[in-house]
PDB file of C-alpha atoms in Angstrom:
ATOM      1  CA  MET F   1     -13.253 141.784  83.694  1.00 37.00           C
ATOM      2  CA  THR F   2     -11.517 139.785  86.461  1.00 44.00           C
ATOM      3  CA  PHE F   3     -10.373 136.127  86.206  1.00 39.00           C
ATOM      4  CA  LEU F   4      -9.953 134.121  89.475  1.00 42.00           C
ATOM      5  CA  THR F   5      -8.060 130.876  88.848  1.00 42.00           C
ATOM      6  CA  SER F   6      -5.901 128.764  91.015  1.00 44.00           C
ATOM      7  CA  THR F   7      -3.103 126.289  90.354  1.00 43.00           C
ATOM      8  CA  LYS F   8      -3.860 124.984  93.808  1.00 46.00           C
ATOM      9  CA  LEU F   9      -7.440 124.324  93.063  1.00 44.00           C
ATOM     10  CA  THR F  10      -6.402 122.621  89.768  1.00 45.00           C
ATOM     11  CA  SER F  11      -3.964 120.416  91.713  1.00 46.00           C
ATOM     12  CA  ARG F  12      -6.580 119.587  94.346  1.00 47.00           C
ATOM     13  CA  ALA F  13      -8.991 118.507  91.556  1.00 45.00           C
ATOM     14  CA  LEU F  14      -6.178 116.501  89.903  1.00 44.00           C
ATOM     15  CA  LEU F  15      -5.372 114.955  93.367  1.00 47.00           C
ATOM     16  CA  VAL F  16      -8.883 113.681  93.744  1.00 46.00           C
ATOM     17  CA  VAL F  17      -8.931 112.212  90.237  1.00 44.00           C
ATOM     18  CA  GLY F  18      -5.508 110.768  90.710  1.00 48.00           C
ATOM     19  CA  MET F  19      -6.515 109.225  94.050  1.00 48.00           C
ATOM     20  CA  SER F  20      -9.541 107.619  92.242  1.00 47.00           C
ATOM     21  CA  LEU F  21      -7.424 106.229  89.574  1.00 46.00           C
ATOM     22  CA  LEU F  22      -4.715 104.995  91.914  1.00 49.00           C
ATOM     23  CA  LEU F  23      -7.398 103.378  94.136  1.00 47.00           C
ATOM     24  CA  SER F  24      -8.961 101.564  91.182  1.00 43.00           C
ATOM     25  CA  ALA F  25      -5.817 100.662  89.315  1.00 47.00           C
ATOM     26  CA  CYS F  26      -2.623  99.714  91.006  1.00 52.00           C
ATOM     27  CA  PHE F  27      -1.695  98.659  94.397  1.00 72.00           C
ATOM     28  CA  LEU F  28       1.054  96.090  93.862  1.00 83.00           C
ATOM     29  CA  MET F  29       4.088  96.895  91.479  1.00 89.00           C
ATOM     30  CA  PRO F  30       7.416  95.304  91.004  1.00 94.00           C
ATOM     31  CA  GLY F  31      10.628  97.142  91.739  1.00 94.00           C
ATOM     32  CA  LYS F  32      13.946  95.284  91.277  1.00 96.00           C
ATOM     33  CA  PHE F  33      13.302  91.613  90.648  1.00 97.00           C
ATOM     34  CA  THR F  34      14.187  88.288  88.984  1.00 98.00           C
ATOM     35  CA  SER F  35      11.261  86.246  87.933  1.00 98.00           C
ATOM     36  CA  THR F  36      11.366  82.746  86.361  1.00 98.00           C
ATOM     37  CA  LEU F  37       8.845  80.284  84.929  1.00 98.00           C
ATOM     38  CA  ASP F  38       9.700  76.799  83.984  1.00 98.00           C
ATOM     39  CA  LEU F  39       6.851  74.971  82.106  1.00 98.00           C
ATOM     40  CA  ARG F  40       7.120  71.257  81.330  1.00 97.00           C
ATOM     41  CA  ASN F  41       5.436  69.252  78.590  1.00 96.00           C
ATOM     42  CA  ASP F  42       3.757  67.088  81.314  1.00 95.00           C
ATOM     43  CA  GLY F  43       2.009  70.020  82.565  1.00 95.00           C
ATOM     44  CA  GLY F  44       4.155  70.718  85.604  1.00 97.00           C
ATOM     45  CA  PHE F  45       5.569  74.233  86.273  1.00 98.00           C
ATOM     46  CA  THR F  46       7.599  76.191  88.675  1.00 98.00           C
ATOM     47  CA  TYR F  47       7.214  79.949  89.179  1.00 98.00           C
ATOM     48  CA  THR F  48       9.541  82.139  91.140  1.00 98.00           C
ATOM     49  CA  TYR F  49       9.771  85.814  92.002  1.00 98.00           C
ATOM     50  CA  ASP F  50      12.844  87.142  93.983  1.00 98.00           C
ATOM     51  CA  GLY F  51      12.855  90.841  94.618  1.00 97.00           C
ATOM     52  CA  GLN F  52      10.919  93.905  95.460  1.00 96.00           C
ATOM     53  CA  ILE F  53       7.199  94.430  95.524  1.00 94.00           C
ATOM     54  CA  TYR F  54       5.829  98.011  96.143  1.00 90.00           C
ATOM     55  CA  PHE F  55       2.494  98.148  97.893  1.00 85.00           C
ATOM     56  CA  LEU F  56       1.076 101.654  97.056  1.00 76.00           C
ATOM     57  CA  GLY F  57      -1.543 101.485  99.672  1.00 66.00           C
ATOM     58  CA  LEU F  58       1.088 101.211 102.561  1.00 68.00           C
ATOM     59  CA  SER F  59       3.093 104.173 101.203  1.00 57.00           C
ATOM     60  CA  LYS F  60       2.397 107.833 100.839  1.00 55.00           C
ATOM     61  CA  LEU F  61      -1.113 107.339  99.389  1.00 52.00           C
ATOM     62  CA  ALA F  62      -2.692 107.214 102.853  1.00 52.00           C
ATOM     63  CA  GLU F  63      -0.858 110.465 103.686  1.00 58.00           C
ATOM     64  CA  MET F  64      -2.144 111.975 100.448  1.00 54.00           C
ATOM     65  CA  SER F  65      -5.650 111.139 101.427  1.00 52.00           C
ATOM     66  CA  ALA F  66      -5.157 112.447 105.057  1.00 54.00           C
ATOM     67  CA  ASP F  67      -3.590 115.731 103.687  1.00 54.00           C
ATOM     68  CA  ASN F  68      -6.505 116.240 101.339  1.00 55.00           C
ATOM     69  CA  GLU F  69      -8.963 115.792 104.201  1.00 55.00           C
ATOM     70  CA  THR F  70      -7.203 118.282 106.609  1.00 58.00           C
ATOM     71  CA  GLU F  71      -6.110 120.853 104.087  1.00 70.00           C
ATOM     72  CA  THR F  72      -6.627 124.395 105.201  1.00 82.00           C
ATOM     73  CA  PHE F  73      -7.789 127.400 103.078  1.00 87.00           C
ATOM     74  CA  THR F  74      -5.260 129.017 100.867  1.00 87.00           C
ATOM     75  CA  PRO F  75      -6.119 131.923  98.661  1.00 90.00           C
ATOM     76  CA  SER F  76      -6.115 131.241  94.973  1.00 90.00           C
ATOM     77  CA  ASP F  77      -4.231 133.228  92.461  1.00 91.00           C
ATOM     78  CA  CYS F  78      -5.973 136.166  90.958  1.00 93.00           C
ATOM     79  CA  TYR F  79      -5.518 137.333  87.273  1.00 91.00           C
ATOM     80  CA  GLY F  80      -6.485 140.545  85.503  1.00 87.00           C
ATOM     81  CA  GLU F  81      -7.876 141.013  82.105  1.00 85.00           C
ATOM     82  CA  ASP F  82      -4.429 140.746  80.556  1.00 85.00           C
ATOM     83  CA  PHE F  83      -3.950 137.391  82.187  1.00 87.00           C
ATOM     84  CA  GLU F  84      -1.274 138.797  84.294  1.00 89.00           C
ATOM     85  CA  GLN F  85      -1.168 137.537  87.967  1.00 91.00           C
ATOM     86  CA  ARG F  86      -1.968 140.148  90.478  1.00 91.00           C
ATOM     87  CA  ASP F  87      -2.566 140.600  94.204  1.00 91.00           C
ATOM     88  CA  CYS F  88      -6.137 139.598  95.177  1.00 93.00           C
ATOM     89  CA  THR F  89      -8.391 142.215  96.723  1.00 92.00           C
ATOM     90  CA  PRO F  90      -9.764 141.716 100.281  1.00 93.00           C
ATOM     91  CA  ASP F  91     -13.243 141.044  98.829  1.00 93.00           C
ATOM     92  CA  GLU F  92     -11.927 138.408  96.448  1.00 92.00           C
ATOM     93  CA  ILE F  93     -10.136 136.565  99.268  1.00 92.00           C
ATOM     94  CA  ALA F  94     -13.222 136.850 101.396  1.00 93.00           C
ATOM     95  CA  ASN F  95     -15.351 135.343  98.539  1.00 93.00           C
ATOM     96  CA  GLN F  96     -12.890 132.543  98.066  1.00 92.00           C
ATOM     97  CA  LYS F  97     -12.907 131.841 101.727  1.00 92.00           C
ATOM     98  CA  MET F  98     -16.708 131.742 101.786  1.00 92.00           C
ATOM     99  CA  GLU F  99     -16.742 129.185  98.803  1.00 92.00           C
ATOM    100  CA  TRP F 100     -14.145 127.160 100.700  1.00 90.00           C
ATOM    101  CA  ASP F 101     -16.197 127.127 103.853  1.00 90.00           C
ATOM    102  CA  ASN F 102     -19.426 126.205 101.896  1.00 91.00           C
ATOM    103  CA  GLY F 103     -17.627 123.216 100.417  1.00 87.00           C
ATOM    104  CA  ALA F 104     -16.501 121.823 103.715  1.00 87.00           C
ATOM    105  CA  ALA F 105     -19.193 119.190 103.989  1.00 88.00           C
ATOM    106  CA  SER F 106     -18.638 118.065 100.470  1.00 86.00           C
ATOM    107  CA  ARG F 107     -14.900 117.677 100.930  1.00 82.00           C
ATOM    108  CA  ALA F 108     -15.430 115.755 104.194  1.00 83.00           C
ATOM    109  CA  GLU F 109     -17.889 113.386 102.433  1.00 84.00           C
ATOM    110  CA  LYS F 110     -15.318 112.730  99.553  1.00 80.00           C
ATOM    111  CA  ALA F 111     -12.490 112.182 102.098  1.00 76.00           C
ATOM    112  CA  GLU F 112     -14.653 109.644 103.917  1.00 77.00           C
ATOM    113  CA  LYS F 113     -15.441 107.898 100.748  1.00 79.00           C
ATOM    114  CA  GLN F 114     -11.817 107.865  99.683  1.00 73.00           C
ATOM    115  CA  LYS F 115     -10.808 106.383 103.158  1.00 71.00           C
ATOM    116  CA  SER F 116     -13.511 103.569 102.899  1.00 74.00           C
ATOM    117  CA  MET F 117     -12.518 102.831  99.288  1.00 73.00           C
ATOM    118  CA  LEU F 118      -8.852 102.601 100.199  1.00 70.00           C
ATOM    119  CA  LYS F 119      -9.597 100.218 103.129  1.00 71.00           C
ATOM    120  CA  ALA F 120     -11.863  98.042 100.986  1.00 71.00           C
ATOM    121  CA  MET F 121      -9.168  97.735  98.221  1.00 68.00           C
ATOM    122  CA  LEU F 122      -6.628  96.833 101.001  1.00 70.00           C
ATOM    123  CA  GLY F 123      -8.698  93.852 102.088  1.00 70.00           C
ATOM    124  CA  GLY F 124      -9.675  95.685 105.399  1.00 75.00           C
ATOM    125  CA  LEU F 125      -6.035  96.893 106.219  1.00 76.00           C
ATOM    126  CA  ASP F 126      -5.923 100.417 107.647  1.00 75.00           C
ATOM    127  CA  PRO F 127      -2.989 102.175 106.068  1.00 68.00           C
ATOM    128  CA  SER F 128      -2.998 104.741 108.830  1.00 70.00           C
ATOM    129  CA  ASN F 129      -2.285 101.992 111.343  1.00 76.00           C
ATOM    130  CA  PRO F 130       1.578 101.457 111.603  1.00 75.00           C
ATOM    131  CA  ASP F 131       0.957  97.745 112.235  1.00 83.00           C
ATOM    132  CA  SER F 132      -0.606  97.213 108.867  1.00 84.00           C
ATOM    133  CA  ALA F 133       2.655  96.445 107.088  1.00 86.00           C
ATOM    134  CA  ALA F 134       3.396  93.691 109.668  1.00 88.00           C
ATOM    135  CA  GLU F 135      -0.207  92.432 109.318  1.00 88.00           C
ATOM    136  CA  PHE F 136       0.092  92.340 105.488  1.00 88.00           C
ATOM    137  CA  ALA F 137       3.353  90.444 105.671  1.00 91.00           C
ATOM    138  CA  THR F 138       1.828  87.924 108.112  1.00 90.00           C
ATOM    139  CA  ARG F 139      -1.214  87.447 105.823  1.00 89.00           C
ATOM    140  CA  LEU F 140       1.158  86.793 102.810  1.00 91.00           C
ATOM    141  CA  SER F 141       3.445  84.422 104.835  1.00 94.00           C
ATOM    142  CA  ARG F 142       0.377  82.198 105.477  1.00 94.00           C
ATOM    143  CA  GLN F 143      -0.021  81.427 101.823  1.00 95.00           C
ATOM    144  CA  ARG F 144       1.802  78.775 100.019  1.00 95.00           C
ATOM    145  CA  GLY F 145       4.751  79.928  97.985  1.00 97.00           C
ATOM    146  CA  TRP F 146       5.526  83.102  99.946  1.00 97.00           C
ATOM    147  CA  ASP F 147       8.820  81.994 101.460  1.00 97.00           C
ATOM    148  CA  GLN F 148       9.908  85.402 102.545  1.00 96.00           C
ATOM    149  CA  VAL F 149       7.984  88.548 103.039  1.00 96.00           C
ATOM    150  CA  GLU F 150      10.100  91.299 104.567  1.00 95.00           C
ATOM    151  CA  TYR F 151       8.946  94.841 105.011  1.00 92.00           C
ATOM    152  CA  ILE F 152      11.664  97.364 103.974  1.00 90.00           C
ATOM    153  CA  GLY F 153       9.581 100.544 104.554  1.00 87.00           C
ATOM    154  CA  ASP F 154       7.534 103.116 102.727  1.00 83.00           C
ATOM    155  CA  GLY F 155       5.408 100.426 101.084  1.00 85.00           C
ATOM    156  CA  MET F 156       8.299  98.246  99.791  1.00 91.00           C
ATOM    157  CA  PHE F 157       8.597  94.537 100.552  1.00 94.00           C
ATOM    158  CA  ASP F 158      11.461  92.181  99.882  1.00 96.00           C
ATOM    159  CA  ILE F 159       9.824  89.008  98.518  1.00 97.00           C
ATOM    160  CA  LYS F 160      10.982  85.407  97.806  1.00 98.00           C
ATOM    161  CA  PHE F 161       8.190  83.486  96.126  1.00 98.00           C
ATOM    162  CA  ASN F 162       8.473  79.879  94.890  1.00 98.00           C
ATOM    163  CA  ILE F 163       5.639  77.528  93.855  1.00 98.00           C
ATOM    164  CA  THR F 164       5.558  74.243  91.953  1.00 97.00           C
ATOM    165  CA  SER F 165       2.233  72.985  90.559  1.00 96.00           C
ATOM    166  CA  ARG F 166       0.486  71.652  87.546  1.00 96.00           C
ATOM    167  CA  ILE F 167      -1.154  73.777  84.852  1.00 94.00           C
ATOM    168  CA  ASN F 168      -4.558  72.022  85.027  1.00 91.00           C
ATOM    169  CA  HIS F 169      -5.931  75.511  85.760  1.00 89.00           C
ATOM    170  CA  ASP F 170      -5.175  79.136  85.140  1.00 95.00           C
ATOM    171  CA  PHE F 171      -2.511  80.666  87.342  1.00 96.00           C
ATOM    172  CA  ALA F 172      -1.709  84.290  88.279  1.00 95.00           C
ATOM    173  CA  PHE F 173       0.789  85.942  90.465  1.00 96.00           C
ATOM    174  CA  PRO F 174       0.348  87.652  92.868  1.00 94.00           C
ATOM    175  CA  MET F 175      -2.814  86.234  94.396  1.00 90.00           C
ATOM    176  CA  ILE F 176      -3.624  87.672  97.856  1.00 87.00           C
ATOM    177  CA  GLU F 177      -6.213  86.284 100.159  1.00 84.00           C
ATOM    178  CA  GLY F 178      -8.993  88.651 100.853  1.00 79.00           C
ATOM    179  CA  MET F 179      -7.697  91.313  98.590  1.00 77.00           C
ATOM    180  CA  PRO F 180      -8.473  92.037  94.857  1.00 71.00           C
ATOM    181  CA  VAL F 181      -5.525  92.393  92.650  1.00 67.00           C
ATOM    182  CA  PRO F 182      -6.483  94.010  89.393  1.00 64.00           C
ATOM    183  CA  ASN F 183      -2.956  94.136  87.908  1.00 74.00           C
ATOM    184  CA  TYR F 184      -1.316  90.596  87.975  1.00 89.00           C
ATOM    185  CA  PHE F 185       2.434  90.495  87.347  1.00 95.00           C
ATOM    186  CA  VAL F 186       2.236  87.162  85.440  1.00 97.00           C
ATOM    187  CA  SER F 187      -0.662  85.035  84.385  1.00 96.00           C
ATOM    188  CA  MET F 188      -1.043  81.635  82.571  1.00 97.00           C
ATOM    189  CA  ASN F 189      -4.281  80.655  80.818  1.00 97.00           C
ATOM    190  CA  ARG F 190      -4.709  77.029  79.600  1.00 95.00           C
ATOM    191  CA  ARG F 191      -6.551  76.370  76.420  1.00 94.00           C
ATOM    192  CA  LYS F 192      -8.459  73.218  75.606  1.00 92.00           C
ATOM    193  CA  ASP F 193      -5.932  72.412  72.751  1.00 92.00           C
ATOM    194  CA  GLY F 194      -2.981  72.223  75.226  1.00 91.00           C
ATOM    195  CA  ALA F 195      -1.658  75.739  74.345  1.00 96.00           C
ATOM    196  CA  ILE F 196      -0.801  77.997  77.281  1.00 97.00           C
ATOM    197  CA  ARG F 197      -0.969  81.792  76.983  1.00 98.00           C
ATOM    198  CA  ILE F 198       1.583  83.424  79.270  1.00 98.00           C
ATOM    199  CA  ASN F 199       1.255  87.185  79.887  1.00 97.00           C
ATOM    200  CA  ALA F 200       3.256  89.459  82.155  1.00 96.00           C
ATOM    201  CA  PRO F 201       1.376  92.699  82.264  1.00 92.00           C
ATOM    202  CA  GLY F 202       2.784  93.901  85.513  1.00 91.00           C
ATOM    203  CA  PHE F 203       6.309  93.863  83.966  1.00 93.00           C
ATOM    204  CA  ALA F 204       5.683  96.569  81.447  1.00 86.00           C
ATOM    205  CA  PRO F 205       5.666 100.186  82.751  1.00 73.00           C
ATOM    206  CA  GLN F 206       3.766 101.472  79.517  1.00 54.00           C
ATOM    207  CA  GLN F 207       1.258  98.668  79.681  1.00 45.00           C
ATOM    208  CA  GLY F 208       0.138  98.167  83.129  1.00 43.00           C
ATOM    209  CA  GLY F 209      -2.953  96.397  84.296  1.00 40.00           C
ATOM    210  CA  PRO F 210      -6.255  95.897  82.644  1.00 36.00           C
ATOM    211  CA  ILE F 211      -7.921  98.948  84.227  1.00 33.00           C
ATOM    212  CA  LEU F 212      -8.488 101.882  81.851  1.00 33.00           C
ATOM    213  CA  GLY F 213      -6.537 100.101  79.013  1.00 35.00           C
ATOM    214  CA  GLY F 214      -3.251 100.267  80.821  1.00 39.00           C
ATOM    215  CA  GLY F 215      -4.639 101.934  83.940  1.00 41.00           C
ATOM    216  CA  THR F 216      -1.864 101.108  86.200  1.00 43.00           C
ATOM    217  CA  MET F 217       0.725 103.199  84.422  1.00 42.00           C
ATOM    218  CA  GLN F 218      -1.957 105.824  83.443  1.00 41.00           C
ATOM    219  CA  ALA F 219      -2.592 106.238  87.140  1.00 45.00           C
ATOM    220  CA  ILE F 220       1.161 106.513  87.784  1.00 43.00           C
ATOM    221  CA  ALA F 221       1.544 108.988  85.003  1.00 42.00           C
ATOM    222  CA  LEU F 222      -1.241 111.121  86.520  1.00 40.00           C
ATOM    223  CA  SER F 223       0.488 110.907  89.938  1.00 43.00           C
ATOM    224  CA  GLY F 224       3.601 112.243  88.116  1.00 43.00           C
ATOM    225  CA  ILE F 225       1.511 115.258  86.941  1.00 38.00           C
ATOM    226  CA  LEU F 226       0.333 115.602  90.532  1.00 40.00           C
ATOM    227  CA  SER F 227       3.832 115.599  91.978  1.00 42.00           C
ATOM    228  CA  GLU F 228       4.465 118.845  90.026  1.00 43.00           C
ATOM    229  CA  SER F 229       2.004 120.565  92.338  1.00 42.00           C
ATOM    230  CA  ASP F 230       2.081 118.353  95.399  1.00 48.00           C
ATOM    231  CA  ASP F 231       5.255 117.408  97.277  1.00 51.00           C
ATOM    232  CA  ASN F 232       3.428 114.537  99.079  1.00 50.00           C
ATOM    233  CA  THR F 233       2.489 112.371  96.094  1.00 50.00           C
ATOM    234  CA  PRO F 234       3.983 108.853  96.329  1.00 53.00           C
ATOM    235  CA  SER F 235       7.166 108.087  94.590  1.00 61.00           C
ATOM    236  CA  MET F 236       7.159 104.988  92.469  1.00 68.00           C
ATOM    237  CA  PRO F 237       9.789 102.258  92.551  1.00 76.00           C
ATOM    238  CA  ASP F 238      12.452 101.896  89.874  1.00 85.00           C
ATOM    239  CA  LEU F 239      11.356  99.075  87.595  1.00 91.00           C
ATOM    240  CA  GLU F 240      14.259  96.878  86.660  1.00 95.00           C
ATOM    241  CA  GLY F 241      14.291  93.108  86.360  1.00 96.00           C
ATOM    242  CA  THR F 242      14.449  89.917  84.272  1.00 97.00           C
ATOM    243  CA  PHE F 243      11.712  87.473  83.332  1.00 98.00           C
ATOM    244  CA  ILE F 244      12.817  84.031  82.002  1.00 98.00           C
ATOM    245  CA  LEU F 245      10.613  81.353  80.597  1.00 98.00           C
ATOM    246  CA  THR F 246      12.136  77.893  80.094  1.00 98.00           C
ATOM    247  CA  THR F 247      10.098  75.029  78.519  1.00 98.00           C
ATOM    248  CA  ASP F 248      10.438  71.750  76.643  1.00 96.00           C
ATOM    249  CA  GLY F 249       7.005  72.527  75.100  1.00 96.00           C
ATOM    250  CA  GLU F 250       6.458  73.981  71.618  1.00 97.00           C
ATOM    251  CA  ILE F 251       6.983  77.766  71.545  1.00 97.00           C
ATOM    252  CA  LEU F 252       4.304  78.852  69.271  1.00 97.00           C
ATOM    253  CA  ALA F 253       4.748  82.581  69.525  1.00 97.00           C
ATOM    254  CA  ASN F 254       6.665  85.214  71.748  1.00 98.00           C
ATOM    255  CA  ASN F 255       7.723  88.767  71.770  1.00 96.00           C
ATOM    256  CA  THR F 256      11.313  88.596  73.040  1.00 95.00           C
ATOM    257  CA  ASP F 257      14.082  90.476  71.137  1.00 91.00           C
ATOM    258  CA  GLU F 258      16.334  87.415  70.659  1.00 91.00           C
ATOM    259  CA  GLY F 259      13.677  84.675  70.180  1.00 94.00           C
ATOM    260  CA  ALA F 260      14.085  81.247  71.798  1.00 96.00           C
ATOM    261  CA  GLN F 261      17.449  80.113  72.860  1.00 96.00           C
ATOM    262  CA  PRO F 262      18.596  76.523  73.508  1.00 96.00           C
ATOM    263  CA  VAL F 263      19.268  75.456  77.087  1.00 96.00           C
ATOM    264  CA  ALA F 264      19.507  72.190  78.962  1.00 94.00           C
ATOM    265  CA  GLY F 265      16.111  70.574  79.049  1.00 91.00           C
ATOM    266  CA  GLY F 266      14.515  72.745  76.320  1.00 96.00           C
ATOM    267  CA  ARG F 267      14.505  76.264  75.199  1.00 97.00           C
ATOM    268  CA  LYS F 268      14.541  79.691  76.919  1.00 97.00           C
ATOM    269  CA  LEU F 269      12.897  83.036  76.357  1.00 98.00           C
ATOM    270  CA  GLU F 270      14.242  86.045  78.288  1.00 98.00           C
ATOM    271  CA  TRP F 271      12.910  89.464  78.746  1.00 97.00           C
ATOM    272  CA  GLN F 272      14.858  92.390  80.278  1.00 96.00           C
ATOM    273  CA  ILE F 273      12.410  94.748  81.962  1.00 94.00           C
ATOM    274  CA  ASN F 274      13.065  98.402  82.784  1.00 91.00           C
ATOM    275  CA  VAL F 275      11.264 101.781  82.520  1.00 87.00           C
ATOM    276  CA  ARG F 276      11.840 101.746  78.672  1.00 87.00           C
ATOM    277  CA  THR F 277      10.056  98.480  78.123  1.00 87.00           C
ATOM    278  CA  THR F 278       7.142  99.090  75.739  1.00 86.00           C
ATOM    279  CA  ALA F 279       5.382  95.775  75.451  1.00 92.00           C
ATOM    280  CA  ALA F 280       4.540  93.337  78.229  1.00 94.00           C
ATOM    281  CA  PRO F 281       6.291  89.890  78.001  1.00 97.00           C
ATOM    282  CA  THR F 282       3.881  87.302  76.257  1.00 97.00           C
ATOM    283  CA  ALA F 283       4.223  83.904  74.855  1.00 98.00           C
ATOM    284  CA  LEU F 284       2.228  81.067  73.627  1.00 98.00           C
ATOM    285  CA  VAL F 285       3.465  77.509  74.534  1.00 98.00           C
ATOM    286  CA  LYS F 286       1.867  74.280  73.559  1.00 97.00           C
ATOM    287  CA  ILE F 287       2.390  71.108  75.851  1.00 96.00           C
ATOM    288  CA  THR F 288       1.445  67.617  75.272  1.00 92.00           C
ATOM    289  CA  ASN F 289      -0.234  66.906  78.665  1.00 86.00           C
TER     290      ASN F 289
END
């Protein structure tokens, strides 16, 4: 009995799955950053983000898709009945080549679907176009609050965001015109009783966004599996930052290590974020207006 298996075929299958997860889960991720939220009893708030934002769609993800589309036939490994790897016979290689050729139409169709999905998730941006990064920066710069959007390269942007408003409505960061953002870094949801639920799902590497119950980092974890068999998988940014919430409202709940600390004008909650963070920052604050 002869066993024909292939680590390459396995990696290709994982690549397709990984691409799908990455496309559906995470596009924007924080790198090194400082983020603050000042929430006042009268309903006023100021939110800032100063640091790196990694845009996966403008990094190696497009190259992964392109390589998957243009990949050439490579013989799979062959194994004997004792599960020991051996040289493939000419007939076995010919059969593998025939199966590869027969699957060409299916691979091309999948590649085209991946390309269309990627472009749709990027709000119409074509990641294969070298001008897409500049177009994305221009798009962000038009929006209120985005004071600096500088492209560093390989999907990384240097961001300065600052916005002051009133919490008469829900708030989330980042919000990008014409582009779905399934994994917000920070969100505030106002309740009818005056309580404000503050969550920062994007600041926890083991939590991630809402997709697949933490799908952002599940997708990244899968990309790590892929990287063992594919040198072209995207490298992820080093997550390291600080999220600080200050308020003169009533802090009803929070998950900081130190709890609320007194500061001028109220109290402060502080979260240190890194790759070892296990829980997304969260707090519940009640304001009077």
